[in-house]
Amino acid sequence: MHHFNYQNRELFCEDVPVKVIAKEVGTPFYLYSYATLKRHFLVFSKEFENIEHLVCYSAKANSNLAVLKTFANLGSGLDIVSGGELRKGLESGFSPEKMVYSGVGKRIDEIDFALNKGILMFNIESMEELVIINQRAELCGKRAPVGIRVNPNIDPKTHPYISTGLQKNKFGIDVDEALEAYRAANSIEHIDLVGIGCHIGSQITEINPFREAINSLKNIAQQLEKEGISLQYIDIGGGLGILYDDETPIDLSEYAKSIIETVKGTDYTIILEPGRVFVGNAGILVTKTLYRKSGKVKEFIVVDAGMNDLLRPALYDAFHVIQPVDQTDDPMIVADVVGPICESSDFLAQDRYMPNVKQGQLLAVMSAGAYSFVMSSNYCSRPKVAEVMVKEDSFNVVRTRESYEDLISGESIPLFL
Ligand SMILES: *Cc1c(COP(=O)(O)O)cnc(C)c1O
C-alpha cells in the first residue's frame, strides 16, 4: 500500500501532482510519501503489540534525515552499521538506548563513539572485534553491551548479493561456534552479554528461512540460560521482501505469528530491524525523457537518471516498474530505459513493455525508496539528485540537489601542479 496514485491520468504523491514538484525542483529527484512511511511503521508495529519488542528501523535502507525523523517520531529504534548512521540517528532524534549496531568492520573511532553515546547493543561479528570492543570499553570507562550476530547457515532464497546468513557469507559467527563464543565472551571483563542476533538476507519472500532462524536463535539462548548466561534480546534482523514486480511478499501477520509463537512463554525482548519493507514502496524516482533513439535491434528511451542515481538494476538486475507521470493513449512499445552514464550496465529497464514516451515526458521509477538514493554516487561527475518529501498537499525538499560547487568541494590541487 502506498500513496502514489493517478488522478485524471496524472500521477500524484498523496495530494500533490508529481509534475508540480518536477517543475519546481527539476529532474531527476527522489520523492517520498510521509503517509506511506508512517503507515508502514504503524502496520508493522501493531503486529507485535502483544509481545515485548523493539522495532529498530534499518538506517541503511534510506538514511535521509527526514525519513529517519519520521520513524524517530513514531517511537522507532534504529539499526545502524556505521558511525555516520549513528550521527544521523542522533541528529534526527533517535535515543541511543534504542540503537543496535551491526557490521563486520567497525572501526575504533566508531566503537568509541557508540560506547560514549551509550547504545543498546553492539551486534559483534567476530571474536577479534569483541576483544577490541572490550579494550575500548576499558579505555572509555564503560561497559559494552554486546550481542553476538550468529550466522545460522540458512538459505534465504534471495539474490546472492543480498544473502547474508550462509556459511560462505562474511557475516556473523558460525552457528556451530556460537555457544563457544558466548562462553568465551562471558569471562571478558568489560563486556555485558545482553543479546543474540542474526540477519539472514534481504528481499526474502519465503517464511521458512525466518522460522528456522528465530528457532535457531532461541535454542542457543535457552542453552545459554541453562549455563547461567541469560540474554535479554533476540534480534531477528530485517529482510522482508516487498512487491517490485510479481513477487508474493510474505504476509506480515504470518511473519509476526511465526516469531511470536517461537518466543511466547519466554522473557526475551524481540528486536526487529526492518528496512526495505518500511521505505521501499514509499519512494519513487522521477526522471525526464531526454531523447528517443532506435538502434538496429532495440528501442531506447534515454532519461536523465542513470546508474549513479539508481544502482539497483545494474547491481542486482533489479526490476522497477516504470510508469509515465502523464498517462497517454500512445501505443505500447518494447524498449530499454537507459541513463546518460558511459556503461552498458547503465539501464533502469531492459526490454520493457512501455508507453511510447516522447522527449520531455516524465517517468516515475516505482519502489525506489529503499537502497536507492543511499547507493547513489557522483560517478561521471554527476551531482547527486534532490530528495523531496510530500505530506498531504505540500512538499518539502529534504535534500537539495548537489551543485557543481559541491562536486569539487573537498578536492584540491597540490602546489607542485
Ligand atoms: C540491511 C540490514 C537490515 C535491513 O534489511 P532489509 O532487508 O532492508 O529489511 C537489518 N539488519 C541488518 C543487520 C542489516 O544489515
Tab-separated table of C-alpha atoms and ligand atoms in Angstrom:
chain	number	residue	atom	x	y	z
A	1	MET	CA	0.000	0.000	0.000
A	2	HIS	CA	1.350	3.386	-0.957
A	3	HIS	CA	0.162	6.858	-1.865
A	4	PHE	CA	1.320	7.187	-5.464
A	5	ASN	CA	-1.869	7.156	-7.495
A	6	TYR	CA	-3.321	8.552	-10.703
A	7	GLN	CA	-5.979	11.236	-10.644
A	8	ASN	CA	-7.347	12.105	-14.077
A	9	ARG	CA	-4.473	10.187	-15.643
A	10	GLU	CA	-1.858	12.218	-13.827
A	11	LEU	CA	0.437	10.751	-11.140
A	12	PHE	CA	0.076	12.188	-7.659
A	13	CYS	CA	2.045	11.657	-4.477
A	14	GLU	CA	-0.616	11.960	-1.791
A	15	ASP	CA	-2.370	15.208	-2.830
A	16	VAL	CA	0.456	16.734	-4.833
A	17	PRO	CA	0.817	16.310	-8.605
A	18	VAL	CA	4.289	14.918	-9.330
A	19	LYS	CA	4.549	17.328	-12.266
A	20	VAL	CA	4.262	20.323	-9.962
A	21	ILE	CA	7.252	19.158	-7.959
A	22	ALA	CA	9.247	18.415	-11.111
A	23	LYS	CA	8.611	21.941	-12.309
A	24	GLU	CA	9.907	23.470	-9.108
A	25	VAL	CA	12.729	21.076	-8.234
A	26	GLY	CA	13.858	19.929	-11.686
A	27	THR	CA	14.666	16.321	-12.558
A	28	PRO	CA	15.714	13.752	-11.564
A	29	PHE	CA	14.554	13.628	-7.962
A	30	TYR	CA	13.531	11.107	-5.352
A	31	LEU	CA	10.065	11.539	-3.922
A	32	TYR	CA	8.885	10.090	-0.601
A	33	SER	CA	5.377	9.909	0.794
A	34	TYR	CA	5.162	10.670	4.504
A	35	ALA	CA	1.784	8.948	4.875
A	36	THR	CA	3.196	5.764	3.349
A	37	LEU	CA	6.239	5.737	5.643
A	38	LYS	CA	4.071	6.284	8.682
A	39	ARG	CA	1.547	3.669	7.669
A	40	HIS	CA	4.229	1.050	7.074
A	41	PHE	CA	5.691	1.605	10.531
A	42	LEU	CA	2.314	1.501	12.295
A	43	VAL	CA	1.004	-1.577	10.476
A	44	PHE	CA	4.233	-3.435	11.237
A	45	SER	CA	4.424	-2.434	14.900
A	46	LYS	CA	0.806	-3.358	15.518
A	47	GLU	CA	1.539	-6.995	14.673
A	48	PHE	CA	3.910	-7.198	17.614
A	49	GLU	CA	1.935	-5.135	20.122
A	50	ASN	CA	1.304	-8.106	22.399
A	51	ILE	CA	4.929	-9.075	22.930
A	52	GLU	CA	7.943	-7.261	24.340
A	53	HIS	CA	9.628	-5.877	21.252
A	54	LEU	CA	11.639	-3.029	19.810
A	55	VAL	CA	11.439	-2.048	16.154
A	56	CYS	CA	14.823	-0.748	15.008
A	57	TYR	CA	14.424	0.724	11.535
A	58	SER	CA	17.446	-0.182	9.441
A	59	ALA	CA	19.004	3.169	8.583
A	60	LYS	CA	20.960	1.980	5.594
A	61	ALA	CA	17.802	1.403	3.518
A	62	ASN	CA	17.168	5.153	3.455
A	63	SER	CA	19.024	7.483	5.778
A	64	ASN	CA	17.637	10.844	4.741
A	65	LEU	CA	17.179	12.847	7.940
A	66	ALA	CA	13.511	13.493	7.205
A	67	VAL	CA	12.870	9.772	6.745
A	68	LEU	CA	14.778	8.991	9.937
A	69	LYS	CA	12.899	11.690	11.839
A	70	THR	CA	9.586	10.258	10.645
A	71	PHE	CA	10.407	6.932	12.312
A	72	ALA	CA	12.010	8.516	15.386
A	73	ASN	CA	8.800	10.478	15.997
A	74	LEU	CA	6.830	7.227	15.860
A	75	GLY	CA	8.972	5.756	18.631
A	76	SER	CA	11.217	3.588	16.479
A	77	GLY	CA	14.687	2.442	17.393
A	78	LEU	CA	17.484	2.335	14.845
A	79	ASP	CA	19.662	-0.380	13.340
A	80	ILE	CA	22.979	1.210	12.406
A	81	VAL	CA	26.035	-0.079	10.577
A	82	SER	CA	28.419	2.882	10.800
A	83	GLY	CA	29.440	5.912	12.819
A	84	GLY	CA	27.807	8.033	10.137
A	85	GLU	CA	24.465	6.344	10.713
A	86	LEU	CA	24.883	6.831	14.459
A	87	ARG	CA	25.490	10.543	13.837
A	88	LYS	CA	22.474	10.853	11.538
A	89	GLY	CA	20.336	8.892	14.001
A	90	LEU	CA	21.230	11.278	16.830
A	91	GLU	CA	20.631	14.272	14.569
A	92	SER	CA	17.128	13.047	13.787
A	93	GLY	CA	16.164	12.396	17.389
A	94	PHE	CA	16.686	8.685	17.993
A	95	SER	CA	17.646	7.773	21.505
A	96	PRO	CA	20.971	5.880	21.600
A	97	GLU	CA	19.367	3.421	24.047
A	98	LYS	CA	17.274	2.245	21.104
A	99	MET	CA	20.177	1.735	18.704
A	100	VAL	CA	21.722	-1.583	17.732
A	101	TYR	CA	24.994	-1.580	15.853
A	102	SER	CA	25.864	-4.329	13.350
A	103	GLY	CA	28.604	-4.667	10.754
A	104	VAL	CA	31.710	-6.800	10.228
A	105	GLY	CA	34.133	-3.884	10.108
A	106	LYS	CA	33.515	-1.473	12.967
A	107	ARG	CA	36.436	0.934	13.387
A	108	ILE	CA	37.859	2.008	16.742
A	109	ASP	CA	36.596	5.580	16.376
A	110	GLU	CA	33.128	4.253	15.586
A	111	ILE	CA	33.208	1.886	18.572
A	112	ASP	CA	34.255	4.718	20.900
A	113	PHE	CA	31.510	6.969	19.535
A	114	ALA	CA	28.888	4.277	20.185
A	115	LEU	CA	30.250	3.470	23.660
A	116	ASN	CA	30.254	7.101	24.693
A	117	LYS	CA	26.708	7.649	23.440
A	118	GLY	CA	25.502	4.543	25.245
A	119	ILE	CA	23.850	2.449	22.539
A	120	LEU	CA	21.612	-0.507	23.374
A	121	MET	CA	23.805	-3.233	21.889
A	122	PHE	CA	26.746	-3.975	19.638
A	123	ASN	CA	25.996	-6.949	17.422
A	124	ILE	CA	29.511	-8.295	17.114
A	125	GLU	CA	30.557	-10.361	14.128
A	126	SER	CA	33.944	-11.784	15.153
A	127	MET	CA	35.910	-12.594	18.294
A	128	GLU	CA	38.616	-10.135	17.264
A	129	GLU	CA	36.001	-7.413	17.226
A	130	LEU	CA	34.921	-8.452	20.725
A	131	VAL	CA	38.491	-8.118	22.007
A	132	ILE	CA	38.748	-4.609	20.576
A	133	ILE	CA	35.359	-3.553	21.969
A	134	ASN	CA	36.468	-4.788	25.388
A	135	GLN	CA	39.694	-2.771	25.192
A	136	ARG	CA	37.850	0.352	24.087
A	137	ALA	CA	35.241	-0.065	26.817
A	138	GLU	CA	38.000	-0.216	29.407
A	139	LEU	CA	39.656	2.902	27.982
A	140	CYS	CA	36.350	4.789	27.821
A	141	GLY	CA	35.455	3.671	31.342
A	142	LYS	CA	32.274	1.984	30.118
A	143	ARG	CA	30.754	-1.456	29.921
A	144	ALA	CA	29.927	-2.643	26.420
A	145	PRO	CA	26.503	-4.256	25.890
A	146	VAL	CA	27.013	-6.995	23.334
A	147	GLY	CA	25.032	-9.475	21.311
A	148	ILE	CA	26.642	-11.994	19.037
A	149	ARG	CA	25.453	-11.988	15.469
A	150	VAL	CA	25.077	-15.626	14.572
A	151	ASN	CA	25.409	-16.896	11.049
A	152	PRO	CA	22.706	-19.590	11.126
A	153	ASN	CA	23.621	-21.077	7.728
A	154	ILE	CA	20.131	-20.637	6.338
A	155	ASP	CA	19.421	-20.106	2.667
A	156	PRO	CA	17.072	-17.096	2.411
A	157	LYS	CA	16.451	-17.879	-1.297
A	158	THR	CA	17.118	-14.361	-2.457
A	159	HIS	CA	19.666	-12.683	-4.753
A	160	PRO	CA	23.190	-13.937	-3.860
A	161	TYR	CA	24.431	-10.365	-3.266
A	162	ILE	CA	21.840	-9.828	-0.532
A	163	SER	CA	22.005	-13.239	1.118
A	164	THR	CA	23.882	-12.846	4.393
A	165	GLY	CA	23.198	-15.920	6.528
A	166	LEU	CA	25.099	-18.636	4.668
A	167	GLN	CA	28.405	-20.150	5.743
A	168	LYS	CA	30.112	-18.668	2.709
A	169	ASN	CA	28.935	-15.133	3.634
A	170	LYS	CA	31.195	-12.862	5.666
A	171	PHE	CA	28.555	-12.106	8.307
A	172	GLY	CA	28.253	-13.252	11.896
A	173	ILE	CA	29.805	-16.083	13.854
A	174	ASP	CA	29.074	-19.591	12.669
A	175	VAL	CA	26.101	-21.155	14.435
A	176	ASP	CA	28.159	-24.201	15.472
A	177	GLU	CA	30.651	-21.923	17.190
A	178	ALA	CA	28.133	-19.619	18.828
A	179	LEU	CA	27.948	-21.382	22.198
A	180	GLU	CA	31.728	-21.479	22.490
A	181	ALA	CA	31.873	-17.804	21.578
A	182	TYR	CA	29.397	-16.911	24.322
A	183	ARG	CA	31.266	-18.970	26.904
A	184	ALA	CA	34.483	-17.214	25.964
A	185	ALA	CA	32.856	-13.780	25.879
A	186	ASN	CA	31.240	-14.304	29.254
A	187	SER	CA	34.551	-14.077	31.053
A	188	ILE	CA	35.649	-10.880	29.327
A	189	GLU	CA	35.697	-8.087	31.838
A	190	HIS	CA	34.101	-5.033	30.270
A	191	ILE	CA	31.526	-6.888	28.195
A	192	ASP	CA	27.888	-7.417	29.160
A	193	LEU	CA	26.292	-10.187	27.120
A	194	VAL	CA	22.767	-8.956	26.511
A	195	GLY	CA	21.549	-10.474	23.266
A	196	ILE	CA	21.786	-12.712	20.264
A	197	GLY	CA	21.034	-11.733	16.691
A	198	CYS	CA	21.025	-12.623	13.036
A	199	HIS	CA	20.144	-11.053	9.721
A	200	ILE	CA	19.855	-13.668	7.011
A	201	GLY	CA	19.366	-11.511	3.949
A	202	SER	CA	17.111	-9.061	2.188
A	203	GLN	CA	14.091	-9.140	-0.138
A	204	ILE	CA	13.085	-12.505	1.332
A	205	THR	CA	9.719	-13.827	0.161
A	206	GLU	CA	9.580	-17.173	1.943
A	207	ILE	CA	8.624	-17.563	5.568
A	208	ASN	CA	10.563	-20.723	6.374
A	209	PRO	CA	14.033	-19.172	6.498
A	210	PHE	CA	12.734	-16.766	9.165
A	211	ARG	CA	11.154	-19.630	11.119
A	212	GLU	CA	14.400	-21.565	11.080
A	213	ALA	CA	16.412	-18.507	12.071
A	214	ILE	CA	14.304	-17.499	15.070
A	215	ASN	CA	14.233	-21.092	16.264
A	216	SER	CA	17.950	-21.384	15.975
A	217	LEU	CA	18.474	-18.178	17.990
A	218	LYS	CA	16.011	-19.239	20.654
A	219	ASN	CA	17.653	-22.637	21.071
A	220	ILE	CA	21.054	-21.083	21.578
A	221	ALA	CA	19.659	-18.525	24.031
A	222	GLN	CA	17.933	-21.254	26.041
A	223	GLN	CA	21.030	-23.431	26.107
A	224	LEU	CA	22.990	-20.426	27.395
A	225	GLU	CA	20.350	-19.823	30.029
A	226	LYS	CA	20.991	-23.320	31.372
A	227	GLU	CA	24.659	-22.469	31.594
A	228	GLY	CA	23.947	-19.324	33.558
A	229	ILE	CA	24.320	-16.846	30.720
A	230	SER	CA	20.989	-15.127	30.428
A	231	LEU	CA	20.271	-12.877	27.477
A	232	GLN	CA	17.566	-10.250	27.203
A	233	TYR	CA	17.307	-9.613	23.461
A	234	ILE	CA	16.711	-11.820	20.460
A	235	ASP	CA	17.330	-9.774	17.327
A	236	ILE	CA	15.822	-11.375	14.241
A	237	GLY	CA	17.197	-8.748	11.822
A	238	GLY	CA	15.316	-7.471	8.789
A	239	GLY	CA	14.862	-8.925	5.355
A	240	LEU	CA	11.162	-8.844	4.490
A	241	GLY	CA	10.663	-8.651	0.743
A	242	ILE	CA	8.368	-6.164	-0.982
A	243	LEU	CA	6.445	-6.086	-4.235
A	244	TYR	CA	8.590	-4.816	-7.098
A	245	ASP	CA	7.193	-6.905	-9.951
A	246	ASP	CA	5.292	-10.165	-9.483
A	247	GLU	CA	6.710	-11.412	-6.179
A	248	THR	CA	4.412	-12.642	-3.442
A	249	PRO	CA	5.694	-10.884	-0.341
A	250	ILE	CA	5.349	-12.662	2.991
A	251	ASP	CA	2.117	-11.902	4.762
A	252	LEU	CA	3.031	-9.658	7.663
A	253	SER	CA	0.707	-11.386	10.112
A	254	GLU	CA	2.182	-14.742	9.221
A	255	TYR	CA	5.686	-13.374	9.731
A	256	ALA	CA	4.721	-11.946	13.110
A	257	LYS	CA	2.953	-15.136	14.088
A	258	SER	CA	5.976	-17.302	13.369
A	259	ILE	CA	8.115	-15.095	15.609
A	260	ILE	CA	5.557	-14.685	18.372
A	261	GLU	CA	4.835	-18.415	18.534
A	262	THR	CA	8.503	-19.221	18.844
A	263	VAL	CA	9.157	-16.857	21.728
A	264	LYS	CA	5.876	-16.928	23.625
A	265	GLY	CA	6.310	-18.049	27.197
A	266	THR	CA	9.859	-16.679	27.276
A	267	ASP	CA	11.084	-13.386	28.709
A	268	TYR	CA	13.040	-12.287	25.667
A	269	THR	CA	12.522	-8.896	24.095
A	270	ILE	CA	12.375	-9.264	20.329
A	271	ILE	CA	14.299	-6.783	18.225
A	272	LEU	CA	13.178	-6.339	14.626
A	273	GLU	CA	15.236	-4.498	12.018
A	274	PRO	CA	13.003	-3.787	9.025
A	275	GLY	CA	14.447	-1.589	6.301
A	276	ARG	CA	13.145	-2.190	2.803
A	277	VAL	CA	9.619	-3.060	3.910
A	278	PHE	CA	9.225	0.386	5.517
A	279	VAL	CA	10.671	2.564	2.797
A	280	GLY	CA	10.824	0.623	-0.488
A	281	ASN	CA	7.350	1.396	-1.736
A	282	ALA	CA	7.241	4.790	-0.039
A	283	GLY	CA	9.531	6.348	-2.630
A	284	ILE	CA	9.858	6.843	-6.373
A	285	LEU	CA	12.488	8.299	-8.680
A	286	VAL	CA	11.181	10.867	-11.141
A	287	THR	CA	13.163	11.261	-14.334
A	288	LYS	CA	12.708	13.035	-17.646
A	289	THR	CA	12.959	11.585	-21.127
A	290	LEU	CA	15.890	13.290	-22.848
A	291	TYR	CA	15.964	11.506	-26.164
A	292	ARG	CA	14.410	8.701	-28.129
A	293	LYS	CA	16.613	6.581	-30.267
A	294	SER	CA	16.143	3.494	-32.411
A	295	GLY	CA	19.034	1.076	-32.561
A	296	LYS	CA	19.291	-1.743	-35.087
A	297	VAL	CA	17.797	-4.208	-32.629
A	298	LYS	CA	16.419	-2.068	-29.814
A	299	GLU	CA	14.381	0.989	-28.987
A	300	PHE	CA	15.983	3.252	-26.408
A	301	ILE	CA	14.401	5.755	-24.077
A	302	VAL	CA	17.256	7.913	-22.808
A	303	VAL	CA	16.421	9.529	-19.476
A	304	ASP	CA	18.235	11.954	-17.188
A	305	ALA	CA	18.655	9.474	-14.284
A	306	GLY	CA	21.472	6.973	-14.505
A	307	MET	CA	23.022	4.091	-12.611
A	308	ASN	CA	24.811	6.617	-10.397
A	309	ASP	CA	21.354	7.747	-9.213
A	310	LEU	CA	19.745	4.297	-9.008
A	311	LEU	CA	22.212	1.432	-8.926
A	312	ARG	CA	19.863	-1.456	-8.210
A	313	PRO	CA	19.153	-2.525	-11.826
A	314	ALA	CA	22.873	-2.552	-12.667
A	315	LEU	CA	23.960	-4.139	-9.378
A	316	TYR	CA	21.279	-6.756	-8.785
A	317	ASP	CA	19.486	-6.830	-12.113
A	318	ALA	CA	16.617	-5.457	-10.026
A	319	PHE	CA	13.216	-4.798	-11.544
A	320	HIS	CA	11.448	-1.463	-11.021
A	321	VAL	CA	8.099	-0.690	-12.587
A	322	ILE	CA	8.379	2.437	-14.748
A	323	GLN	CA	5.254	4.499	-15.301
A	324	PRO	CA	4.548	7.708	-17.175
A	325	VAL	CA	3.710	10.649	-14.933
A	326	ASP	CA	1.075	11.604	-17.517
A	327	GLN	CA	-0.857	8.688	-18.928
A	328	THR	CA	-1.452	8.960	-22.671
A	329	ASP	CA	-3.055	6.903	-25.382
A	330	ASP	CA	0.302	6.317	-27.004
A	331	PRO	CA	0.814	2.786	-28.286
A	332	MET	CA	2.981	0.452	-26.218
A	333	ILE	CA	6.471	-0.447	-27.379
A	334	VAL	CA	9.318	-2.628	-26.115
A	335	ALA	CA	12.295	-0.506	-25.111
A	336	ASP	CA	15.334	-0.181	-22.888
A	337	VAL	CA	15.196	2.738	-20.489
A	338	VAL	CA	18.780	3.931	-20.211
A	339	GLY	CA	20.693	6.707	-18.475
A	340	PRO	CA	23.487	9.053	-19.569
A	341	ILE	CA	26.369	7.066	-17.993
A	342	CYS	CA	29.097	5.594	-20.169
A	343	GLU	CA	28.493	1.973	-19.172
A	344	SER	CA	26.308	-0.638	-20.786
A	345	SER	CA	25.052	-1.604	-17.342
A	346	ASP	CA	23.505	1.854	-17.125
A	347	PHE	CA	19.884	0.878	-17.566
A	348	LEU	CA	16.756	1.288	-15.483
A	349	ALA	CA	14.840	-1.287	-17.507
A	350	GLN	CA	15.589	-3.666	-20.351
A	351	ASP	CA	13.219	-4.973	-22.994
A	352	ARG	CA	10.371	-3.359	-21.120
A	353	TYR	CA	6.828	-3.067	-22.413
A	354	MET	CA	6.437	0.712	-22.169
A	355	PRO	CA	4.272	3.517	-23.465
A	356	ASN	CA	5.867	5.201	-26.437
A	357	VAL	CA	7.017	8.239	-24.473
A	358	LYS	CA	8.379	11.320	-26.158
A	359	GLN	CA	11.156	13.768	-25.446
A	360	GLY	CA	10.418	15.789	-22.325
A	361	GLN	CA	7.928	13.333	-20.863
A	362	LEU	CA	8.332	12.451	-17.192
A	363	LEU	CA	8.671	8.881	-15.963
A	364	ALA	CA	8.260	7.523	-12.446
A	365	VAL	CA	10.551	4.684	-11.425
A	366	MET	CA	8.480	2.976	-8.737
A	367	SER	CA	9.552	1.271	-5.479
A	368	ALA	CA	12.669	3.406	-5.234
A	369	GLY	CA	12.549	4.314	-1.552
A	370	ALA	CA	14.985	1.639	-0.330
A	371	TYR	CA	18.635	1.135	-1.272
A	372	SER	CA	18.218	3.761	-3.941
A	373	PHE	CA	19.328	7.313	-3.149
A	374	VAL	CA	21.609	5.891	-0.430
A	375	MET	CA	23.573	3.959	-3.040
A	376	SER	CA	23.908	6.894	-5.402
A	377	SER	CA	27.319	8.227	-6.324
A	378	ASN	CA	28.966	11.088	-8.173
A	379	TYR	CA	30.194	8.811	-10.955
A	380	CYS	CA	30.772	10.714	-14.181
A	381	SER	CA	30.893	13.868	-12.024
A	382	ARG	CA	27.160	13.956	-11.738
A	383	PRO	CA	25.760	15.907	-8.784
A	384	LYS	CA	23.503	13.812	-6.550
A	385	VAL	CA	19.828	14.443	-7.158
A	386	ALA	CA	17.329	16.128	-4.846
A	387	GLU	CA	15.093	14.310	-2.382
A	388	VAL	CA	11.572	15.537	-1.669
A	389	MET	CA	9.010	14.505	0.925
A	390	VAL	CA	5.284	15.011	0.475
A	391	LYS	CA	2.807	15.237	3.310
A	392	GLU	CA	-0.784	15.631	2.194
A	393	ASP	CA	-0.949	18.656	-0.119
A	394	SER	CA	2.514	20.065	0.478
A	395	PHE	CA	6.028	19.075	-0.396
A	396	ASN	CA	9.436	19.771	1.121
A	397	VAL	CA	12.865	19.432	-0.400
A	398	VAL	CA	14.610	17.237	2.182
A	399	ARG	CA	17.943	17.178	0.384
A	400	THR	CA	18.890	19.826	-2.129
A	401	ARG	CA	20.274	18.838	-5.481
A	402	GLU	CA	24.059	18.975	-5.405
A	403	SER	CA	25.658	21.804	-7.319
A	404	TYR	CA	28.818	21.854	-9.404
A	405	GLU	CA	30.412	23.598	-6.426
A	406	ASP	CA	29.543	20.611	-4.229
A	407	LEU	CA	31.241	18.353	-6.752
A	408	ILE	CA	34.634	19.974	-6.280
A	409	SER	CA	34.388	20.959	-2.634
A	410	GLY	CA	36.888	18.899	-0.687
A	411	GLU	CA	39.149	18.321	-3.667
A	412	SER	CA	42.337	20.306	-4.092
A	413	ILE	CA	45.231	20.583	-6.472
A	414	PRO	CA	48.653	20.230	-4.800
A	415	LEU	CA	51.155	23.055	-5.215
A	416	PHE	CA	53.534	21.034	-7.392
A	417	LEU	CA	50.879	21.153	-10.075
B	1	LIG	C1	20.431	-4.253	5.904
B	1	LIG	C2	20.138	-4.778	7.242
B	1	LIG	C3	18.814	-4.822	7.706
B	1	LIG	C4	17.624	-4.403	6.886
B	1	LIG	O1	17.352	-5.303	5.863
B	1	LIG	P1	16.029	-5.139	4.967
B	1	LIG	O2	16.130	-6.253	4.004
B	1	LIG	O3	16.097	-3.811	4.323
B	1	LIG	O4	14.869	-5.269	5.879
B	1	LIG	C5	18.609	-5.275	9.001
B	1	LIG	N1	19.647	-5.677	9.786
B	1	LIG	C6	20.923	-5.652	9.361
B	1	LIG	C7	22.000	-6.090	10.267
B	1	LIG	C8	21.210	-5.210	8.079
B	1	LIG	O5	22.477	-5.197	7.650
